[in-house]
Amino acid sequence: MSLWTSLEPASATVDPGSSTTVRLRLRNTGDVVDEYRFEPVGPVAPWTTVEPSSLRLYPGTTGTVELTFAPPRSPDATAGPNPYAVRITPTEHPEATTVPEGNLTITPFTEVRAELVPPTVKGRFRGRPRLAVDNLGNTKLTASLSGSDNGDELSYDLHPANVQIEPGRAAFVKTTLKPKNIIWFGSKEQRPYTLDVLRSGVSPIAVEGTFVQRGFLPRWLATFFGLFLGLAITFAMLWIAYKPAVTSEAERTLAAGATIAPSASPTPSPVLPPAPTETAAPPSPDTGSGGSGGSGGGGGGAAPTVTAKPKADTAATAVNRLAAGDPGGRHICYRVFVRGEGWQKPVCDGTVSGTVGQNKPIKALNVAVYGVQGSAGTAMVHDPQSSNGQGKWPPSWTAIVADGKDNYIGGTKRDSPHLLNFVYNVGSGQACNEAKVRDRDWSRQVCNKARPDLNTAGTFDNSLWLEAIKLTV
């Protein structure tokens, strides 16, 4: 079998979100009629179509097929040169496969999204919002950050002040806002401010927020002090002008042998109980206590997660069933505890767990992995005492739980808080998630490398709980 091929052109350029076409010419230089099947291979194969998918040629004749490349406008379409190839398999001689190769250059594009979490913070002396910067382009993002306000009433401490973000990743910048003047007396005041994401050669991205500065003392207390001071001055003046004769009264009292009762000693302030130690062993979440992962604390009895022995219909039993049929694979199984419903059946590898549009929050998670060197996790939970619009984290993560074992996060008691944000990592490969949050659409899939990288699903907003998740490894 003989076959001649030619790519015209051999190198092409395409913009993400657009398409370009390359022609593949081939000639049957053999002496038999043959049919050729075409299959794109290489990193750009998911975005490549071949028309027609097969071609029948007589000896000495030439045919043409078109390769259309349509990379998406997303971080997955890596900027720069990307090799591609087409596998040509003859029907009559399948062992004589030909693979012509070419080069496709994907042009870079930049897309940045920034969001304050939360957009409004309150405080007397400082506020601590976080700025989330997402790189939705296909090139590394380098940016610096600064803050400003119209009245120059706030100072800004940004950490870090400069970020470098890989395509498809996000960075969280800790921001500390401090008012330059303290409101000693009076009502709260709103101070609008702007955080700018600065990049070379383009206009900055401005993210607006509000710092609500509270007075140190309420206005009524200032009025009370003013009246008290006026009364004290008036009494002192009257005392000086009309001093009563107290000497004779004192003498009569002493003569009568009267005694003055000693004043009562002040009651000591109660001593705060010591904080619980990290070595305390909480019960399993299936008994109703709140498990935790390291940074997701919560009221209502949230405590560090423990690893329980696998039971029927847990994530561990599901992942071990998968592993039995695919011992060389990578799997993650999980189930959620929904308020008002209880534990759902475990699902695996990107299947939806939870509810959608039913206003039912997730209170606990049960996760088990296989083929990724174990997992660890935590969750931010609802905080009814929150003063900054965010939930809170427990004091520690779960321990690293081995493959095939159950990992519990959250609590199943009636008063256990619901989950706002789920964070986990694995020991090898990568971890991905999609999250459905109350009153919001499904998030795009986010993937992170193995430990120490973290994979985050959800928000920090105290009013937006998790409803459903999809996890893959």
Coordinates of C-alpha atoms in Angstrom, one line a residue:
M1 CA 0.0 0.0 0.0
S2 CA 1.3 3.5 -0.9
L3 CA -0.1 6.8 0.1
W4 CA 1.0 10.4 -0.4
T5 CA -0.3 13.2 1.9
S6 CA 0.1 16.9 2.1
L7 CA -1.2 19.5 4.7
E8 CA -2.0 22.9 3.2
P9 CA -0.9 24.9 5.2
A10 CA 1.2 22.8 7.6
S11 CA 1.1 25.6 10.2
A12 CA -2.0 27.6 11.0
T13 CA -3.1 30.3 13.5
V14 CA -6.5 30.5 15.2
D15 CA -8.2 32.8 17.8
P16 CA -9.9 31.1 20.8
G17 CA -13.6 31.2 20.2
S18 CA -13.1 31.2 16.4
S19 CA -12.1 28.6 13.8
T20 CA -9.7 27.9 11.0
T21 CA -9.5 25.2 8.3
V22 CA -6.5 23.2 6.9
R23 CA -6.7 21.0 3.9
L24 CA -5.3 17.5 3.9
R25 CA -4.6 16.2 0.4
L26 CA -3.8 12.5 -0.2
R27 CA -3.2 10.4 -3.3
N28 CA -3.6 6.6 -3.6
T29 CA -0.3 5.6 -5.2
G30 CA -1.0 1.9 -4.8
D31 CA -2.6 -0.4 -7.3
V32 CA -5.9 -1.3 -5.5
V33 CA -9.0 0.7 -4.6
D34 CA -8.9 1.6 -0.9
E35 CA -11.0 3.5 1.6
Y36 CA -9.2 5.7 4.2
R37 CA -10.6 6.7 7.7
F38 CA -9.4 9.9 9.4
E39 CA -9.1 10.5 13.1
P40 CA -7.6 13.7 14.7
V41 CA -5.1 13.0 17.5
G42 CA -3.0 15.2 19.8
P43 CA -3.9 17.9 22.4
V44 CA -6.2 19.8 20.1
A45 CA -8.1 16.7 18.9
P46 CA -11.2 17.6 21.1
W47 CA -11.6 20.8 19.1
T48 CA -10.9 19.3 15.6
T49 CA -13.4 18.0 13.1
V50 CA -12.5 16.1 9.8
E51 CA -14.9 16.4 6.8
P52 CA -15.4 13.9 5.4
S53 CA -14.5 11.3 8.0
S54 CA -13.6 8.7 5.3
L55 CA -12.6 8.8 1.7
R56 CA -12.5 6.1 -1.0
L57 CA -9.8 6.5 -3.7
Y58 CA -9.0 4.6 -6.9
P59 CA -5.4 3.9 -7.7
G60 CA -3.6 7.1 -8.9
T61 CA -6.4 9.5 -7.8
T62 CA -6.3 12.3 -5.3
G63 CA -8.8 13.4 -2.7
T64 CA -9.1 16.3 -0.2
V65 CA -10.5 16.5 3.3
E66 CA -10.8 19.6 5.6
L67 CA -9.6 19.8 9.1
T68 CA -11.5 22.5 11.1
F69 CA -10.0 23.7 14.4
A70 CA -12.3 25.6 16.8
P71 CA -10.6 26.0 20.2
P72 CA -13.0 27.5 22.9
R73 CA -12.4 30.9 24.5
S74 CA -11.4 29.4 27.8
P75 CA -8.2 28.7 29.8
D76 CA -8.2 25.1 28.3
A77 CA -7.1 26.5 25.0
T78 CA -3.4 27.1 25.9
A79 CA -1.8 30.0 24.0
G80 CA 1.1 29.3 21.7
P81 CA 2.1 26.5 19.3
N82 CA 0.2 23.2 19.7
P83 CA 1.1 20.2 17.5
Y84 CA -1.6 18.2 15.9
A85 CA -1.9 15.1 13.8
V86 CA -4.4 13.1 11.8
R87 CA -4.3 9.3 11.8
I88 CA -5.1 7.8 8.4
T89 CA -6.1 4.2 8.5
P90 CA -6.5 2.3 5.1
T91 CA -9.4 -0.2 5.2
E92 CA -7.6 -2.7 3.0
H93 CA -4.3 -2.4 4.9
P94 CA -5.1 -1.3 8.5
E95 CA -1.6 -2.0 9.6
A96 CA -0.2 0.6 7.3
T97 CA -1.4 3.6 9.2
T98 CA -0.1 7.1 8.3
V99 CA 0.0 10.1 10.7
P100 CA 0.7 13.4 9.0
E101 CA 1.6 16.2 11.5
G102 CA 1.1 20.0 11.6
N103 CA 1.3 22.9 14.0
L104 CA -1.6 25.1 15.3
T105 CA -0.8 28.3 17.0
I106 CA -3.5 29.5 19.4
T107 CA -3.4 33.3 20.0
P108 CA -3.4 34.6 23.6
F109 CA -6.4 36.4 25.1
T110 CA -6.9 37.9 28.5
E111 CA -10.0 37.9 30.6
V112 CA -10.0 38.8 34.3
R113 CA -12.8 38.8 36.8
A114 CA -12.5 40.3 40.3
E115 CA -15.0 40.2 43.2
L116 CA -15.0 41.4 46.8
V117 CA -16.1 38.9 49.4
P118 CA -18.1 40.3 51.0
P119 CA -18.8 43.6 49.2
T120 CA -19.8 45.3 52.5
V121 CA -17.9 45.0 55.8
K122 CA -18.5 46.6 59.1
G123 CA -16.2 47.6 62.0
R124 CA -15.1 50.3 64.4
F125 CA -11.4 50.2 63.8
R126 CA -10.9 47.9 60.7
G127 CA -12.6 45.8 58.1
R128 CA -11.2 42.6 56.5
P129 CA -12.8 41.8 53.1
R130 CA -11.1 39.5 50.6
L131 CA -10.6 40.2 46.9
A132 CA -11.0 37.2 44.6
V133 CA -9.2 37.6 41.2
D134 CA -10.0 34.9 38.6
N135 CA -7.8 34.5 35.5
L136 CA -10.2 33.3 32.8
G137 CA -7.7 33.9 29.9
N138 CA -5.2 31.4 28.4
T139 CA -2.0 33.2 29.5
K140 CA -0.4 33.8 32.9
L141 CA -1.8 37.0 34.6
T142 CA 0.5 39.4 36.4
A143 CA -1.2 42.2 38.3
S144 CA -0.7 44.6 41.2
L145 CA -3.4 45.8 43.5
S146 CA -4.2 49.1 45.2
G147 CA -7.0 50.8 47.1
S148 CA -8.5 54.3 47.0
D149 CA -11.5 56.3 48.2
N150 CA -12.8 59.8 47.3
G151 CA -12.3 61.3 50.7
D152 CA -9.0 59.7 51.5
E153 CA -10.6 58.4 54.7
L154 CA -9.2 54.9 54.7
S155 CA -5.8 53.2 54.6
Y156 CA -5.3 49.9 52.8
D157 CA -3.1 46.9 53.6
L158 CA -3.2 44.4 50.7
H159 CA -1.5 41.0 51.0
P160 CA -0.1 40.1 48.6
A161 CA 0.1 43.4 46.7
N162 CA 1.2 41.6 43.5
V163 CA -0.2 38.4 42.1
Q164 CA 0.7 35.9 39.3
I165 CA -2.2 33.7 38.3
E166 CA -2.0 30.7 36.0
P167 CA -4.8 30.3 33.4
G168 CA -8.0 29.0 34.9
R169 CA -6.8 29.7 38.5
A170 CA -7.8 32.3 41.1
A171 CA -6.0 34.2 43.8
F172 CA -7.4 35.6 47.0
V173 CA -6.0 38.9 48.3
K174 CA -6.4 39.6 52.0
T175 CA -7.4 43.3 52.5
T176 CA -7.4 45.3 55.8
L177 CA -9.2 48.6 55.7
K178 CA -8.5 51.1 58.5
P179 CA -10.3 54.4 59.0
K180 CA -7.9 57.4 59.5
N181 CA -10.4 59.0 62.0
I182 CA -12.2 57.1 64.8
I183 CA -15.9 58.0 65.3
W184 CA -16.0 58.3 69.1
F185 CA -19.6 59.2 69.4
G186 CA -22.4 59.1 66.9
S187 CA -24.1 56.8 64.4
K188 CA -22.3 54.6 61.8
E189 CA -21.0 56.1 58.5
Q190 CA -20.7 54.5 55.1
R191 CA -17.3 54.9 53.4
P192 CA -17.3 53.7 49.7
Y193 CA -13.9 52.5 48.4
T194 CA -12.4 50.9 45.3
L195 CA -9.8 48.2 44.9
D196 CA -8.0 48.3 41.5
V197 CA -6.5 45.3 39.7
L198 CA -3.7 46.9 37.7
R199 CA -2.2 45.3 34.5
S200 CA 0.4 46.6 32.1
G201 CA -0.9 48.3 29.0
V202 CA -4.7 48.0 29.8
S203 CA -7.2 49.9 31.9
P204 CA -7.4 48.8 35.6
I205 CA -10.3 46.7 36.8
A206 CA -12.1 48.6 39.6
V207 CA -14.0 46.6 42.2
E208 CA -16.2 48.8 44.5
G209 CA -17.1 48.0 48.1
T210 CA -18.4 49.7 51.2
F211 CA -16.9 50.0 54.7
V212 CA -19.5 50.7 57.3
Q213 CA -17.6 52.5 60.2
R214 CA -19.4 52.2 63.5
G215 CA -19.1 54.7 66.3
F216 CA -17.0 53.8 69.3
L217 CA -19.8 54.9 71.7
P218 CA -23.5 55.4 70.7
R219 CA -24.9 58.9 70.4
W220 CA -27.3 58.4 73.4
L221 CA -24.3 57.7 75.6
A222 CA -22.6 61.0 74.5
T223 CA -25.9 62.8 75.4
F224 CA -26.0 61.1 78.8
F225 CA -22.4 62.1 79.6
G226 CA -23.1 65.7 78.6
L227 CA -26.2 65.8 80.9
F228 CA -24.3 64.1 83.7
L229 CA -21.4 66.6 83.4
G230 CA -23.8 69.6 83.4
L231 CA -25.6 68.2 86.5
A232 CA -22.2 67.6 88.2
I233 CA -21.0 71.2 87.6
T234 CA -24.4 72.5 88.8
F235 CA -24.3 70.5 92.0
A236 CA -20.7 71.5 92.7
M237 CA -21.6 75.2 92.3
L238 CA -24.6 74.8 94.6
W239 CA -22.5 72.9 97.1
I240 CA -20.0 75.7 97.2
A241 CA -22.7 78.4 97.5
Y242 CA -24.8 76.5 100.1
K243 CA -22.5 74.2 102.0
P244 CA -24.6 72.2 104.5
A245 CA -23.6 71.8 108.1
V246 CA -22.4 68.3 108.1
T247 CA -20.0 68.5 111.1
S248 CA -22.6 68.6 113.8
E249 CA -24.6 65.7 112.2
A250 CA -21.4 63.6 112.1
E251 CA -20.7 64.3 115.7
R252 CA -24.2 63.3 116.7
T253 CA -23.9 60.1 114.7
L254 CA -20.6 59.2 116.4
A255 CA -22.0 60.0 119.8
A256 CA -24.9 57.7 119.2
G257 CA -22.4 54.9 118.5
A258 CA -23.6 54.4 115.0
T259 CA -21.4 52.3 112.7
I260 CA -21.0 52.4 109.0
A261 CA -21.5 49.1 107.2
P262 CA -18.6 48.1 105.0
S263 CA -19.2 48.3 101.3
A264 CA -19.6 45.0 99.4
S265 CA -16.5 43.8 97.5
P266 CA -16.9 43.8 93.7
T267 CA -17.9 40.5 92.1
P268 CA -14.9 39.1 90.1
S269 CA -15.4 38.7 86.3
P270 CA -16.2 35.1 85.3
V271 CA -13.2 33.3 83.8
L272 CA -13.6 32.1 80.2
P273 CA -13.4 28.3 79.9
P274 CA -10.3 27.0 78.0
A275 CA -10.7 26.4 74.3
P276 CA -11.1 22.8 73.3
T277 CA -7.8 21.1 72.3
E278 CA -7.2 19.7 68.8
T279 CA -6.6 16.3 70.2
A280 CA -10.2 16.0 71.5
A281 CA -11.9 13.0 69.8
P282 CA -15.4 14.0 68.6
P283 CA -18.0 11.4 67.7
S284 CA -18.7 10.4 64.1
P285 CA -21.0 12.7 62.1
D286 CA -23.4 9.8 61.8
T287 CA -24.2 10.2 65.5
G288 CA -25.2 13.9 64.9
S289 CA -22.0 15.9 65.7
G290 CA -20.5 18.4 63.3
G291 CA -17.3 17.1 61.7
S292 CA -14.9 19.6 60.2
G293 CA -12.0 19.9 58.0
G294 CA -9.3 22.4 59.0
S295 CA -10.5 25.8 58.0
G296 CA -14.3 25.5 58.2
G297 CA -15.5 26.2 61.7
G298 CA -19.1 26.5 62.6
G299 CA -21.4 27.1 65.4
G300 CA -23.8 24.5 66.6
G301 CA -21.2 22.0 67.9
A302 CA -18.9 21.9 64.8
A303 CA -15.8 19.8 65.6
P304 CA -12.9 18.2 63.8
T305 CA -13.9 15.3 61.5
V306 CA -13.0 11.7 62.4
T307 CA -12.7 8.7 60.1
A308 CA -15.4 6.1 60.7
K309 CA -15.5 2.5 59.8
P310 CA -17.2 2.1 56.4
K311 CA -20.9 1.1 56.7
A312 CA -23.4 0.0 54.2
D313 CA -24.2 2.7 51.5
T314 CA -21.3 5.0 52.5
A315 CA -18.9 6.7 50.1
A316 CA -16.2 4.1 51.0
T317 CA -18.3 1.1 50.1
A318 CA -19.1 2.7 46.7
V319 CA -15.5 3.6 45.8
N320 CA -14.3 0.1 46.8
R321 CA -16.9 -1.4 44.5
L322 CA -15.5 0.7 41.6
A323 CA -11.9 -0.1 42.6
A324 CA -12.7 -3.9 42.4
G325 CA -13.6 -3.5 38.8
D326 CA -10.9 -0.9 37.9
P327 CA -7.9 -1.5 40.2
G328 CA -5.7 0.8 38.2
G329 CA -8.2 3.7 38.0
R330 CA -8.7 6.9 40.0
H331 CA -12.1 7.4 41.6
I332 CA -14.0 9.6 44.1
C333 CA -17.4 8.8 45.6
Y334 CA -19.4 11.0 47.9
R335 CA -22.8 11.6 49.4
V336 CA -24.4 14.5 51.2
F337 CA -26.6 15.0 54.2
V338 CA -29.5 17.3 53.1
R339 CA -31.5 19.2 55.7
G340 CA -34.9 17.7 56.1
E341 CA -34.0 14.6 54.0
G342 CA -30.9 13.0 55.7
W343 CA -28.1 11.1 53.9
Q344 CA -28.5 10.5 50.2
K345 CA -27.2 7.5 48.3
P346 CA -23.5 7.7 47.4
V347 CA -22.6 8.7 43.8
C348 CA -19.2 8.8 42.1
D349 CA -17.0 10.6 39.5
G350 CA -18.8 13.8 38.6
T351 CA -22.4 12.7 39.4
V352 CA -24.7 15.3 41.0
S353 CA -25.2 14.8 44.8
G354 CA -27.7 17.1 46.6
T355 CA -30.8 19.0 45.5
V356 CA -31.2 21.8 43.0
G357 CA -33.7 24.7 43.4
Q358 CA -35.4 23.2 46.5
N359 CA -33.8 25.6 49.0
K360 CA -32.4 22.7 51.0
P361 CA -28.8 23.2 52.3
I362 CA -26.1 20.5 52.7
K363 CA -25.2 20.0 56.3
A364 CA -22.6 17.2 56.0
L365 CA -20.4 15.4 53.4
N366 CA -19.1 11.8 53.3
V367 CA -16.2 11.4 50.8
A368 CA -13.9 8.5 49.8
V369 CA -11.2 8.3 47.2
Y370 CA -9.2 5.6 45.4
G371 CA -5.9 5.8 43.5
V372 CA -5.0 9.3 44.6
Q373 CA -3.0 8.7 47.8
G374 CA -5.7 9.7 50.2
S375 CA -7.7 12.9 50.8
A376 CA -8.3 15.6 53.4
G377 CA -10.9 18.3 53.7
T378 CA -12.7 21.0 55.5
A379 CA -15.8 23.3 55.1
M380 CA -16.8 26.8 55.9
V381 CA -20.1 26.7 57.8
H382 CA -22.9 29.2 58.5
D383 CA -22.1 31.6 61.4
P384 CA -25.2 33.1 63.1
Q385 CA -22.9 35.5 65.0
S386 CA -21.1 36.8 61.9
S387 CA -20.3 40.5 61.9
N388 CA -18.7 40.6 58.4
G389 CA -21.2 38.7 56.3
Q390 CA -19.0 35.6 56.1
G391 CA -19.2 32.1 57.6
K392 CA -16.4 30.7 59.7
W393 CA -13.9 27.8 59.6
P394 CA -13.3 25.1 62.2
P395 CA -9.9 25.1 64.0
S396 CA -8.4 22.2 61.9
W397 CA -8.6 20.1 58.8
T398 CA -9.5 16.4 58.8
A399 CA -6.5 14.1 59.0
I400 CA -5.3 12.7 55.6
V401 CA -7.7 9.7 55.1
A402 CA -6.3 6.7 53.1
D403 CA -7.7 5.5 49.8
G404 CA -10.9 3.4 50.3
K405 CA -11.8 5.0 53.7
D406 CA -14.6 7.3 54.7
N407 CA -14.0 11.0 55.4
Y408 CA -16.7 13.0 57.1
I409 CA -17.1 16.7 57.1
G410 CA -19.9 18.7 58.8
G411 CA -22.6 17.6 61.2
T412 CA -26.0 15.9 61.1
K413 CA -27.5 17.2 64.4
R414 CA -30.6 19.4 64.2
D415 CA -28.6 22.4 65.3
S416 CA -25.5 21.7 63.2
P417 CA -24.8 24.6 60.8
H418 CA -25.1 24.1 57.0
L419 CA -22.1 24.2 54.7
L420 CA -21.1 27.3 52.7
N421 CA -17.8 26.2 51.1
F422 CA -16.2 22.8 50.7
V423 CA -12.4 22.5 50.4
Y424 CA -10.4 19.3 49.8
N425 CA -7.2 18.0 48.2
V426 CA -5.7 14.7 47.2
G427 CA -2.2 13.2 47.3
S428 CA -1.6 12.7 43.5
G429 CA -3.0 13.9 40.2
Q430 CA -5.6 16.6 40.4
A431 CA -9.0 17.3 42.0
C432 CA -12.0 19.0 40.3
N433 CA -15.4 20.3 41.4
E434 CA -18.6 22.0 40.3
A435 CA -20.8 23.5 42.9
K436 CA -24.5 24.6 43.0
V437 CA -25.0 27.4 45.5
R438 CA -28.4 28.8 46.7
D439 CA -30.0 31.2 44.1
R440 CA -27.0 30.8 41.7
D441 CA -26.3 28.7 38.6
W442 CA -23.8 25.8 38.6
S443 CA -20.2 27.1 38.8
R444 CA -17.8 26.2 36.1
Q445 CA -15.5 23.2 36.7
V446 CA -12.4 24.1 38.8
C447 CA -9.4 21.8 38.9
N448 CA -6.3 22.0 41.1
K449 CA -3.1 20.0 41.4
A450 CA -2.3 17.6 44.2
R451 CA -1.5 18.5 47.8
P452 CA -0.6 21.2 48.9
D453 CA -2.9 22.8 46.3
L454 CA -6.6 23.2 47.5
N455 CA -9.8 22.7 45.6
T456 CA -12.6 25.0 46.7
A457 CA -16.4 24.6 46.0
G458 CA -18.9 27.3 47.1
T459 CA -18.6 30.9 48.5
F460 CA -17.7 32.7 51.7
D461 CA -21.1 34.4 51.9
N462 CA -23.0 33.6 55.1
S463 CA -26.3 33.6 53.3
L464 CA -25.4 31.4 50.3
W465 CA -25.3 27.7 51.2
L466 CA -24.2 24.7 49.2
E467 CA -27.1 22.8 47.5
A468 CA -25.3 20.3 45.3
I469 CA -21.8 19.2 44.2
K470 CA -20.0 17.2 41.5
L471 CA -16.5 15.9 42.3
T472 CA -13.9 14.2 40.1
V473 CA -10.2 13.2 40.5

